[in-house]
């Protein structure tokens, strides 16, 4: 993976964990600095121990959350951990009970019952994330023990990275209360730049979302893509192995074999659990595409596909019955209800579908990415 792709894919690169990559980015950054600043409006933070590309600027989506978090309280605890670490110097140690005490005193919304296992689990998930992101180090003990025993102790160390986890805003955020308030920080400061801000949004969305759709809210961005498609393709091709596809109602990037960064679909490098979900999504797309070709499903003037919830549920179970033999044990043994919920949640996370009343709306990308299992694989599975 190229250093630019690494910068786009990671929160930061630390010298401690990725020394070779850290210095390689230092050496190569000037090669793509203009692209990051001019096309994306991004700047990099260089410190003695880490490099971070400050990425922002697209509407928040479900898939942008932290996959390991099973409850909202984990996000609450993450914010409180960051606040707690403000009191510690780099390499300064603390024990878990100090953090728990700080959270108990600081969090005013409700009284947290640490006897409740779900609260301890949410905190452990937040701590695991902090360890994974190198915000803290573990010197002794295991947070897993805290899940089962509220008196368990763990010794941690502050790495100093917590101060750079949140974005540095150019205005006071104390009066901001909603997601839109935070989104508008950039649009307010950049709105006067017109074409520059529009260009940044287009390149960001093409890189960071499944596609730019020709909707009222994206009208100017879609027009920009149609006007400048050759220049956009040329720019992206200079840094990535990608091709720009522009259709009547959607524009998106297709990654070539030599590009591998961020989250993408279909993902053949994912874990078996995600890979199965990916395969099922491709099968659904393939079936819908065939139904459209056979005039059994209609599309609207925006190339969107409206399916009744009952219809999609039946389709998912139909696919399960046909291909169940090649799925992993987990997907073969779970109930139909859980199977349906899992797949629909995955499709939502991919921005492939939107739920509206009694319908699911599939966007036009569905017909562009399809897949089938080899029939011989199914025969071999049935013969075992």
mmCIF file of C-alpha atoms in Angstrom:
data_model
loop_
_atom_site.group_PDB
_atom_site.id
_atom_site.type_symbol
_atom_site.label_atom_id
_atom_site.label_comp_id
_atom_site.label_asym_id
_atom_site.label_seq_id
_atom_site.Cartn_x
_atom_site.Cartn_y
_atom_site.Cartn_z
ATOM 1 C CA UNK A 1 0.000 0.000 0.000
ATOM 2 C CA UNK A 2 1.310 3.470 -0.907
ATOM 3 C CA UNK A 3 2.066 5.949 1.858
ATOM 4 C CA UNK A 4 -0.755 8.235 0.685
ATOM 5 C CA UNK A 5 -3.209 5.328 0.954
ATOM 6 C CA UNK A 6 -1.874 4.563 4.431
ATOM 7 C CA UNK A 7 -2.452 8.159 5.526
ATOM 8 C CA UNK A 8 -6.020 8.069 4.220
ATOM 9 C CA UNK A 9 -6.761 4.673 5.793
ATOM 10 C CA UNK A 10 -5.372 5.199 9.299
ATOM 11 C CA UNK A 11 -6.133 7.574 12.135
ATOM 12 C CA UNK A 12 -2.415 8.202 12.520
ATOM 13 C CA UNK A 13 0.942 6.530 12.008
ATOM 14 C CA UNK A 14 3.176 6.338 15.079
ATOM 15 C CA UNK A 15 6.943 6.020 15.085
ATOM 16 C CA UNK A 16 6.732 3.456 17.894
ATOM 17 C CA UNK A 17 4.493 0.991 16.053
ATOM 18 C CA UNK A 18 5.301 1.755 12.382
ATOM 19 C CA UNK A 19 8.777 3.237 12.364
ATOM 20 C CA UNK A 20 9.592 2.455 8.724
ATOM 21 C CA UNK A 21 6.265 3.805 7.436
ATOM 22 C CA UNK A 22 6.561 6.870 9.691
ATOM 23 C CA UNK A 23 9.857 7.927 8.101
ATOM 24 C CA UNK A 24 8.754 6.936 4.600
ATOM 25 C CA UNK A 25 5.790 9.317 4.834
ATOM 26 C CA UNK A 26 8.156 12.043 6.009
ATOM 27 C CA UNK A 27 10.232 11.456 2.857
ATOM 28 C CA UNK A 28 7.314 11.217 0.402
ATOM 29 C CA UNK A 29 4.759 13.681 1.769
ATOM 30 C CA UNK A 30 5.758 16.544 -0.540
ATOM 31 C CA UNK A 31 4.855 14.350 -3.537
ATOM 32 C CA UNK A 32 1.144 14.463 -2.682
ATOM 33 C CA UNK A 33 0.851 17.475 -0.383
ATOM 34 C CA UNK A 34 -0.674 19.603 -3.166
ATOM 35 C CA UNK A 35 -3.309 16.940 -3.862
ATOM 36 C CA UNK A 36 -4.312 16.763 -0.200
ATOM 37 C CA UNK A 37 -4.499 20.533 0.224
ATOM 38 C CA UNK A 38 -5.849 21.591 -3.168
ATOM 39 C CA UNK A 39 -8.322 18.774 -3.883
ATOM 40 C CA UNK A 40 -9.335 17.613 -0.405
ATOM 41 C CA UNK A 41 -8.582 20.599 1.790
ATOM 42 C CA UNK A 42 -6.659 18.356 4.196
ATOM 43 C CA UNK A 43 -3.527 19.091 6.161
ATOM 44 C CA UNK A 44 -1.215 16.756 8.038
ATOM 45 C CA UNK A 45 -0.056 17.047 11.634
ATOM 46 C CA UNK A 46 3.621 16.123 12.043
ATOM 47 C CA UNK A 47 4.926 15.429 15.546
ATOM 48 C CA UNK A 48 8.074 13.723 16.782
ATOM 49 C CA UNK A 49 6.162 10.512 17.483
ATOM 50 C CA UNK A 50 3.286 10.439 14.994
ATOM 51 C CA UNK A 51 1.777 11.757 11.750
ATOM 52 C CA UNK A 52 -1.933 12.364 11.332
ATOM 53 C CA UNK A 53 -3.961 13.436 8.301
ATOM 54 C CA UNK A 54 -6.850 15.592 9.525
ATOM 55 C CA UNK A 55 -9.766 14.043 7.600
ATOM 56 C CA UNK A 56 -13.273 15.491 7.729
ATOM 57 C CA UNK A 57 -15.983 17.062 5.655
ATOM 58 C CA UNK A 58 -18.557 14.485 4.499
ATOM 59 C CA UNK A 59 -21.998 13.909 6.028
ATOM 60 C CA UNK A 60 -21.894 11.411 8.930
ATOM 61 C CA UNK A 61 -22.927 7.865 8.020
ATOM 62 C CA UNK A 62 -23.716 4.729 10.023
ATOM 63 C CA UNK A 63 -20.558 2.985 8.837
ATOM 64 C CA UNK A 64 -18.389 5.781 10.238
ATOM 65 C CA UNK A 65 -19.054 4.587 13.793
ATOM 66 C CA UNK A 66 -16.733 2.376 15.828
ATOM 67 C CA UNK A 67 -17.677 -1.188 14.908
ATOM 68 C CA UNK A 68 -16.444 -2.621 18.210
ATOM 69 C CA UNK A 69 -18.836 -0.473 20.249
ATOM 70 C CA UNK A 70 -22.035 -2.323 21.132
ATOM 71 C CA UNK A 71 -23.750 0.540 22.993
ATOM 72 C CA UNK A 72 -23.893 4.330 23.057
ATOM 73 C CA UNK A 73 -22.299 4.311 26.512
ATOM 74 C CA UNK A 74 -19.002 3.213 24.959
ATOM 75 C CA UNK A 75 -18.934 6.517 23.044
ATOM 76 C CA UNK A 76 -19.729 8.370 26.273
ATOM 77 C CA UNK A 77 -16.911 6.568 28.078
ATOM 78 C CA UNK A 78 -14.493 7.241 25.208
ATOM 79 C CA UNK A 79 -15.112 10.983 25.520
ATOM 80 C CA UNK A 80 -14.674 10.785 29.295
ATOM 81 C CA UNK A 81 -11.423 8.825 28.888
ATOM 82 C CA UNK A 82 -10.090 11.575 26.629
ATOM 83 C CA UNK A 83 -11.092 14.194 29.220
ATOM 84 C CA UNK A 84 -9.478 12.124 31.981
ATOM 85 C CA UNK A 85 -6.184 11.888 30.066
ATOM 86 C CA UNK A 86 -5.985 15.673 29.833
ATOM 87 C CA UNK A 87 -4.753 15.539 33.443
ATOM 88 C CA UNK A 88 -1.832 13.224 32.635
ATOM 89 C CA UNK A 89 1.530 13.814 31.033
ATOM 90 C CA UNK A 90 2.936 11.533 28.366
ATOM 91 C CA UNK A 91 4.104 8.195 29.863
ATOM 92 C CA UNK A 92 2.354 8.981 33.167
ATOM 93 C CA UNK A 93 0.593 5.939 34.638
ATOM 94 C CA UNK A 94 -2.860 5.488 36.128
ATOM 95 C CA UNK A 95 -4.972 2.614 37.384
ATOM 96 C CA UNK A 96 -8.446 1.645 36.250
ATOM 97 C CA UNK A 97 -10.118 2.593 39.529
ATOM 98 C CA UNK A 98 -8.900 6.207 39.103
ATOM 99 C CA UNK A 99 -10.598 6.363 35.723
ATOM 100 C CA UNK A 100 -13.811 4.822 37.099
ATOM 101 C CA UNK A 101 -13.863 7.360 39.922
ATOM 102 C CA UNK A 102 -13.340 10.231 37.467
ATOM 103 C CA UNK A 103 -16.215 9.024 35.260
ATOM 104 C CA UNK A 104 -18.522 8.598 38.255
ATOM 105 C CA UNK A 105 -17.863 12.160 39.432
ATOM 106 C CA UNK A 106 -17.761 13.843 36.011
ATOM 107 C CA UNK A 107 -20.708 12.268 34.221
ATOM 108 C CA UNK A 108 -23.760 14.220 35.397
ATOM 109 C CA UNK A 109 -26.396 12.783 33.039
ATOM 110 C CA UNK A 110 -27.059 9.755 35.222
ATOM 111 C CA UNK A 111 -25.640 7.758 38.099
ATOM 112 C CA UNK A 112 -23.568 4.961 36.616
ATOM 113 C CA UNK A 113 -24.052 1.644 38.358
ATOM 114 C CA UNK A 114 -20.738 -0.190 38.010
ATOM 115 C CA UNK A 115 -22.311 -3.315 39.443
ATOM 116 C CA UNK A 116 -24.259 -3.459 36.189
ATOM 117 C CA UNK A 117 -22.243 -5.673 33.854
ATOM 118 C CA UNK A 118 -23.388 -3.809 30.723
ATOM 119 C CA UNK A 119 -21.771 -0.576 31.989
ATOM 120 C CA UNK A 120 -18.500 -2.353 32.725
ATOM 121 C CA UNK A 121 -18.599 -4.010 29.281
ATOM 122 C CA UNK A 122 -19.158 -0.634 27.593
ATOM 123 C CA UNK A 123 -16.155 0.810 29.448
ATOM 124 C CA UNK A 124 -13.993 -2.190 28.558
ATOM 125 C CA UNK A 125 -14.915 -1.775 24.871
ATOM 126 C CA UNK A 126 -13.862 1.883 25.048
ATOM 127 C CA UNK A 127 -10.569 0.948 26.747
ATOM 128 C CA UNK A 128 -9.853 -1.716 24.121
ATOM 129 C CA UNK A 129 -10.401 0.869 21.410
ATOM 130 C CA UNK A 130 -7.988 3.254 23.145
ATOM 131 C CA UNK A 131 -5.387 0.499 23.330
ATOM 132 C CA UNK A 132 -5.894 -0.368 19.678
ATOM 133 C CA UNK A 133 -5.533 3.279 18.656
ATOM 134 C CA UNK A 134 -2.410 3.687 20.859
ATOM 135 C CA UNK A 135 -4.079 6.345 23.022
ATOM 136 C CA UNK A 136 -3.021 4.376 26.093
ATOM 137 C CA UNK A 137 -0.664 1.468 26.822
ATOM 138 C CA UNK A 138 -1.334 -1.393 29.181
ATOM 139 C CA UNK A 139 1.463 -2.074 31.684
ATOM 140 C CA UNK A 140 -0.164 -4.721 33.874
ATOM 141 C CA UNK A 141 -3.444 -6.598 34.265
ATOM 142 C CA UNK A 142 -6.353 -7.193 31.902
ATOM 143 C CA UNK A 143 -9.485 -5.108 31.363
ATOM 144 C CA UNK A 144 -11.290 -8.359 30.522
ATOM 145 C CA UNK A 145 -11.171 -9.189 34.238
ATOM 146 C CA UNK A 146 -13.072 -5.973 34.952
ATOM 147 C CA UNK A 147 -15.987 -7.235 32.871
ATOM 148 C CA UNK A 148 -16.536 -9.996 35.429
ATOM 149 C CA UNK A 149 -15.232 -8.248 38.555
ATOM 150 C CA UNK A 150 -15.819 -4.570 39.315
ATOM 151 C CA UNK A 151 -12.876 -4.628 41.751
ATOM 152 C CA UNK A 152 -10.313 -5.776 39.158
ATOM 153 C CA UNK A 153 -7.387 -3.423 38.595
ATOM 154 C CA UNK A 154 -5.383 -2.629 35.462
ATOM 155 C CA UNK A 155 -2.312 -0.396 35.161
ATOM 156 C CA UNK A 156 -2.260 1.886 32.110
ATOM 157 C CA UNK A 157 0.050 4.534 30.715
ATOM 158 C CA UNK A 158 -0.855 7.684 28.780
ATOM 159 C CA UNK A 159 0.857 7.926 25.365
ATOM 160 C CA UNK A 160 0.037 11.595 24.838
ATOM 161 C CA UNK A 161 -1.925 10.939 21.622
ATOM 162 C CA UNK A 162 -5.271 11.677 23.280
ATOM 163 C CA UNK A 163 -4.681 15.420 22.841
ATOM 164 C CA UNK A 164 -4.763 14.924 19.054
ATOM 165 C CA UNK A 165 -7.681 12.486 18.832
ATOM 166 C CA UNK A 166 -10.322 15.190 18.392
ATOM 167 C CA UNK A 167 -10.156 17.690 15.577
ATOM 168 C CA UNK A 168 -8.826 21.143 16.355
ATOM 169 C CA UNK A 169 -11.735 23.503 15.679
ATOM 170 C CA UNK A 170 -11.285 27.106 14.670
ATOM 171 C CA UNK A 171 -14.084 28.359 16.939
ATOM 172 C CA UNK A 172 -15.575 27.799 20.375
ATOM 173 C CA UNK A 173 -17.670 24.611 20.339
ATOM 174 C CA UNK A 174 -19.352 25.045 23.734
ATOM 175 C CA UNK A 175 -22.526 26.342 22.094
ATOM 176 C CA UNK A 176 -22.724 23.546 19.492
ATOM 177 C CA UNK A 177 -25.345 20.927 20.323
ATOM 178 C CA UNK A 178 -26.174 18.940 17.178
ATOM 179 C CA UNK A 179 -24.355 17.049 14.440
ATOM 180 C CA UNK A 180 -25.376 19.765 11.974
ATOM 181 C CA UNK A 181 -23.770 22.403 14.178
ATOM 182 C CA UNK A 182 -20.430 20.597 13.937
ATOM 183 C CA UNK A 183 -20.829 19.958 10.203
ATOM 184 C CA UNK A 184 -21.451 23.631 9.561
ATOM 185 C CA UNK A 185 -18.175 24.713 11.168
ATOM 186 C CA UNK A 186 -16.402 24.029 7.884
ATOM 187 C CA UNK A 187 -19.146 25.270 5.580
ATOM 188 C CA UNK A 188 -19.404 28.552 7.493
ATOM 189 C CA UNK A 189 -15.662 29.176 7.341
ATOM 190 C CA UNK A 190 -15.300 28.065 3.723
ATOM 191 C CA UNK A 191 -18.596 29.097 2.134
ATOM 192 C CA UNK A 192 -17.126 32.300 0.789
ATOM 193 C CA UNK A 193 -14.582 30.347 -1.244
ATOM 194 C CA UNK A 194 -17.286 28.954 -3.539
ATOM 195 C CA UNK A 195 -15.618 26.726 -6.120
ATOM 196 C CA UNK A 196 -12.821 25.734 -3.748
ATOM 197 C CA UNK A 197 -15.222 24.402 -1.119
ATOM 198 C CA UNK A 198 -17.272 22.624 -3.800
ATOM 199 C CA UNK A 199 -14.132 20.970 -5.168
ATOM 200 C CA UNK A 200 -13.128 19.778 -1.706
ATOM 201 C CA UNK A 201 -16.566 18.262 -1.100
ATOM 202 C CA UNK A 202 -16.569 16.445 -4.449
ATOM 203 C CA UNK A 203 -13.150 14.856 -3.984
ATOM 204 C CA UNK A 204 -13.878 13.976 -0.354
ATOM 205 C CA UNK A 205 -17.175 12.286 -1.186
ATOM 206 C CA UNK A 206 -15.726 10.347 -4.110
ATOM 207 C CA UNK A 207 -12.933 9.076 -1.867
ATOM 208 C CA UNK A 208 -14.847 8.510 1.350
ATOM 209 C CA UNK A 209 -18.381 7.461 0.347
ATOM 210 C CA UNK A 210 -19.845 4.778 -1.950
ATOM 211 C CA UNK A 211 -20.803 7.423 -4.495
ATOM 212 C CA UNK A 212 -22.131 10.902 -5.220
ATOM 213 C CA UNK A 213 -25.804 10.679 -6.149
ATOM 214 C CA UNK A 214 -27.732 13.130 -8.304
ATOM 215 C CA UNK A 215 -30.068 14.315 -5.554
ATOM 216 C CA UNK A 216 -31.247 17.854 -4.735
ATOM 217 C CA UNK A 217 -28.727 18.154 -1.884
ATOM 218 C CA UNK A 218 -25.881 16.984 -4.168
ATOM 219 C CA UNK A 219 -26.984 18.850 -7.291
ATOM 220 C CA UNK A 220 -24.038 21.270 -7.479
ATOM 221 C CA UNK A 221 -21.532 18.545 -6.660
ATOM 222 C CA UNK A 222 -22.900 16.245 -9.351
ATOM 223 C CA UNK A 223 -22.804 19.059 -11.923
ATOM 224 C CA UNK A 224 -19.191 19.733 -10.931
ATOM 225 C CA UNK A 225 -18.287 16.081 -11.527
ATOM 226 C CA UNK A 226 -19.908 16.086 -14.977
ATOM 227 C CA UNK A 227 -18.115 19.332 -15.924
ATOM 228 C CA UNK A 228 -14.700 18.238 -14.695
ATOM 229 C CA UNK A 229 -14.842 14.441 -15.057
ATOM 230 C CA UNK A 230 -11.710 14.217 -17.233
ATOM 231 C CA UNK A 231 -9.675 16.364 -14.861
ATOM 232 C CA UNK A 232 -10.977 14.426 -11.827
ATOM 233 C CA UNK A 233 -10.053 11.109 -13.462
ATOM 234 C CA UNK A 234 -6.604 12.405 -14.400
ATOM 235 C CA UNK A 235 -5.986 13.673 -10.860
ATOM 236 C CA UNK A 236 -7.067 10.456 -9.149
ATOM 237 C CA UNK A 237 -5.103 8.318 -11.633
ATOM 238 C CA UNK A 238 -1.935 10.186 -10.719
ATOM 239 C CA UNK A 239 -2.142 8.928 -7.125
ATOM 240 C CA UNK A 240 -4.352 5.819 -7.144
ATOM 241 C CA UNK A 241 -5.257 2.863 -9.311
ATOM 242 C CA UNK A 242 -8.896 3.900 -9.712
ATOM 243 C CA UNK A 243 -11.357 4.716 -12.471
ATOM 244 C CA UNK A 244 -14.150 7.266 -12.255
ATOM 245 C CA UNK A 245 -17.591 6.078 -13.373
ATOM 246 C CA UNK A 246 -20.185 8.747 -14.082
ATOM 247 C CA UNK A 247 -23.747 7.672 -14.854
ATOM 248 C CA UNK A 248 -26.997 9.561 -15.181
ATOM 249 C CA UNK A 249 -27.686 9.598 -11.460
ATOM 250 C CA UNK A 250 -24.503 8.514 -9.699
ATOM 251 C CA UNK A 251 -20.733 8.937 -9.843
ATOM 252 C CA UNK A 252 -18.283 6.660 -8.020
ATOM 253 C CA UNK A 253 -14.745 5.308 -8.013
ATOM 254 C CA UNK A 254 -13.852 1.733 -8.923
ATOM 255 C CA UNK A 255 -10.611 0.571 -7.319
ATOM 256 C CA UNK A 256 -8.121 -1.349 -9.437
ATOM 257 C CA UNK A 257 -5.992 -4.269 -8.283
ATOM 258 C CA UNK A 258 -3.202 -1.959 -7.114
ATOM 259 C CA UNK A 259 -5.360 0.164 -4.814
ATOM 260 C CA UNK A 260 -6.299 -1.042 -1.365
ATOM 261 C CA UNK A 261 -7.255 1.588 1.174
ATOM 262 C CA UNK A 262 -10.072 2.428 3.544
ATOM 263 C CA UNK A 263 -13.322 0.466 3.514
ATOM 264 C CA UNK A 264 -14.441 -0.788 0.146
ATOM 265 C CA UNK A 265 -16.943 -3.123 -1.466
ATOM 266 C CA UNK A 266 -16.685 -5.937 -2.348
ATOM 267 C CA UNK A 267 -13.955 -6.709 0.190
ATOM 268 C CA UNK A 268 -12.214 -10.034 -0.436
ATOM 269 C CA UNK A 269 -9.590 -9.343 2.248
ATOM 270 C CA UNK A 270 -12.075 -9.115 5.124
ATOM 271 C CA UNK A 271 -12.665 -11.611 7.904
ATOM 272 C CA UNK A 272 -14.815 -14.629 7.044
ATOM 273 C CA UNK A 273 -17.796 -13.080 8.850
ATOM 274 C CA UNK A 274 -17.655 -9.846 6.833
ATOM 275 C CA UNK A 275 -16.783 -11.750 3.658
ATOM 276 C CA UNK A 276 -19.963 -13.842 3.922
ATOM 277 C CA UNK A 277 -22.052 -10.690 4.380
ATOM 278 C CA UNK A 278 -20.319 -9.179 1.362
ATOM 279 C CA UNK A 279 -21.049 -12.257 -0.735
ATOM 280 C CA UNK A 280 -24.703 -12.262 0.291
ATOM 281 C CA UNK A 281 -24.990 -8.574 -0.646
ATOM 282 C CA UNK A 282 -23.540 -9.375 -4.084
ATOM 283 C CA UNK A 283 -26.032 -12.223 -4.496
ATOM 284 C CA UNK A 284 -28.923 -9.898 -3.585
ATOM 285 C CA UNK A 285 -27.677 -7.325 -6.093
ATOM 286 C CA UNK A 286 -27.363 -9.998 -8.758
ATOM 287 C CA UNK A 287 -30.906 -11.239 -8.158
ATOM 288 C CA UNK A 288 -32.336 -7.697 -8.236
ATOM 289 C CA UNK A 289 -30.431 -6.936 -11.453
ATOM 290 C CA UNK A 290 -31.932 -10.039 -13.091
ATOM 291 C CA UNK A 291 -35.427 -9.081 -11.932
ATOM 292 C CA UNK A 292 -34.948 -5.595 -13.440
ATOM 293 C CA UNK A 293 -33.746 -7.092 -16.730
ATOM 294 C CA UNK A 294 -36.825 -9.353 -16.750
ATOM 295 C CA UNK A 295 -39.076 -6.311 -16.112
ATOM 296 C CA UNK A 296 -40.269 -7.777 -12.795
ATOM 297 C CA UNK A 297 -38.874 -4.875 -10.766
ATOM 298 C CA UNK A 298 -39.196 -1.268 -11.868
ATOM 299 C CA UNK A 299 -36.811 1.591 -11.219
ATOM 300 C CA UNK A 300 -37.734 5.244 -10.827
ATOM 301 C CA UNK A 301 -36.365 8.184 -12.851
ATOM 302 C CA UNK A 302 -33.430 8.428 -10.424
ATOM 303 C CA UNK A 303 -32.573 4.728 -10.947
ATOM 304 C CA UNK A 304 -33.650 3.933 -7.387
ATOM 305 C CA UNK A 305 -35.282 0.593 -6.654
ATOM 306 C CA UNK A 306 -38.205 0.345 -4.228
ATOM 307 C CA UNK A 307 -38.764 -3.051 -2.599
ATOM 308 C CA UNK A 308 -41.363 -3.941 -0.005
ATOM 309 C CA UNK A 309 -39.783 -5.040 3.272
ATOM 310 C CA UNK A 310 -41.589 -8.363 3.026
ATOM 311 C CA UNK A 311 -40.203 -8.899 -0.477
ATOM 312 C CA UNK A 312 -36.604 -8.258 0.577
ATOM 313 C CA UNK A 313 -36.964 -10.497 3.638
ATOM 314 C CA UNK A 314 -38.224 -13.326 1.433
ATOM 315 C CA UNK A 315 -35.402 -12.744 -1.043
ATOM 316 C CA UNK A 316 -32.769 -12.956 1.701
ATOM 317 C CA UNK A 317 -34.204 -16.253 2.971
ATOM 318 C CA UNK A 318 -34.418 -17.575 -0.598
ATOM 319 C CA UNK A 319 -30.722 -16.843 -1.048
ATOM 320 C CA UNK A 320 -29.937 -18.397 2.322
ATOM 321 C CA UNK A 321 -31.644 -21.667 1.409
ATOM 322 C CA UNK A 322 -29.881 -21.900 -1.932
ATOM 323 C CA UNK A 323 -26.366 -21.026 -0.753
ATOM 324 C CA UNK A 324 -26.454 -22.078 2.901
ATOM 325 C CA UNK A 325 -24.051 -24.953 2.248
ATOM 326 C CA UNK A 326 -21.158 -22.544 1.471
ATOM 327 C CA UNK A 327 -21.758 -20.214 4.420
ATOM 328 C CA UNK A 328 -19.823 -20.393 7.677
ATOM 329 C CA UNK A 329 -21.299 -22.305 10.623
ATOM 330 C CA UNK A 330 -22.509 -19.096 12.285
ATOM 331 C CA UNK A 331 -24.564 -18.104 9.247
ATOM 332 C CA UNK A 332 -25.858 -21.638 8.731
ATOM 333 C CA UNK A 333 -27.147 -22.006 12.283
ATOM 334 C CA UNK A 334 -28.599 -18.613 13.267
ATOM 335 C CA UNK A 335 -32.367 -18.097 13.028
ATOM 336 C CA UNK A 336 -33.963 -16.689 9.872
ATOM 337 C CA UNK A 337 -34.921 -13.558 11.789
ATOM 338 C CA UNK A 338 -31.376 -12.875 12.936
ATOM 339 C CA UNK A 339 -30.034 -13.704 9.474
ATOM 340 C CA UNK A 340 -32.336 -11.101 7.890
ATOM 341 C CA UNK A 341 -31.507 -8.441 10.507
ATOM 342 C CA UNK A 342 -27.754 -9.041 10.059
ATOM 343 C CA UNK A 343 -27.835 -8.702 6.282
ATOM 344 C CA UNK A 344 -30.118 -5.659 6.217
ATOM 345 C CA UNK A 345 -27.933 -3.940 8.817
ATOM 346 C CA UNK A 346 -24.904 -4.660 6.624
ATOM 347 C CA UNK A 347 -26.625 -3.210 3.538
ATOM 348 C CA UNK A 348 -27.532 -0.072 5.513
ATOM 349 C CA UNK A 349 -23.942 0.299 6.677
ATOM 350 C CA UNK A 350 -22.824 0.161 3.050
ATOM 351 C CA UNK A 351 -25.282 2.939 2.143
ATOM 352 C CA UNK A 352 -26.877 0.547 -0.355
ATOM 353 C CA UNK A 353 -30.351 0.812 1.118
ATOM 354 C CA UNK A 354 -32.459 3.319 3.007
ATOM 355 C CA UNK A 355 -35.514 2.349 5.024
ATOM 356 C CA UNK A 356 -38.648 4.347 4.255
ATOM 357 C CA UNK A 357 -41.973 3.342 5.792
ATOM 358 C CA UNK A 358 -42.761 -0.153 4.464
ATOM 359 C CA UNK A 359 -40.097 -0.041 1.762
ATOM 360 C CA UNK A 360 -36.367 -0.385 1.318
ATOM 361 C CA UNK A 361 -34.899 1.927 -1.299
ATOM 362 C CA UNK A 362 -31.844 0.520 -3.107
ATOM 363 C CA UNK A 363 -29.606 3.070 -4.799
ATOM 364 C CA UNK A 364 -28.427 2.701 -8.383
ATOM 365 C CA UNK A 365 -25.000 1.297 -7.459
ATOM 366 C CA UNK A 366 -26.721 -2.015 -6.698
ATOM 367 C CA UNK A 367 -26.900 -2.886 -10.386
ATOM 368 C CA UNK A 368 -23.218 -2.114 -10.923
ATOM 369 C CA UNK A 369 -21.747 -4.545 -8.377
ATOM 370 C CA UNK A 370 -23.069 -8.115 -8.548
ATOM 371 C CA UNK A 371 -21.751 -11.609 -7.892
ATOM 372 C CA UNK A 372 -22.522 -15.320 -8.010
ATOM 373 C CA UNK A 373 -21.034 -18.447 -6.465
ATOM 374 C CA UNK A 374 -19.534 -20.969 -8.869
ATOM 375 C CA UNK A 375 -22.121 -23.730 -9.391
ATOM 376 C CA UNK A 376 -19.396 -26.381 -9.025
ATOM 377 C CA UNK A 377 -18.675 -25.038 -5.527
ATOM 378 C CA UNK A 378 -22.336 -25.534 -4.610
ATOM 379 C CA UNK A 379 -22.302 -29.074 -6.019
ATOM 380 C CA UNK A 380 -19.160 -29.936 -4.065
ATOM 381 C CA UNK A 381 -20.730 -28.552 -0.894
ATOM 382 C CA UNK A 382 -23.870 -30.614 -1.369
ATOM 383 C CA UNK A 383 -21.823 -33.776 -1.966
ATOM 384 C CA UNK A 384 -19.871 -33.458 1.298
#
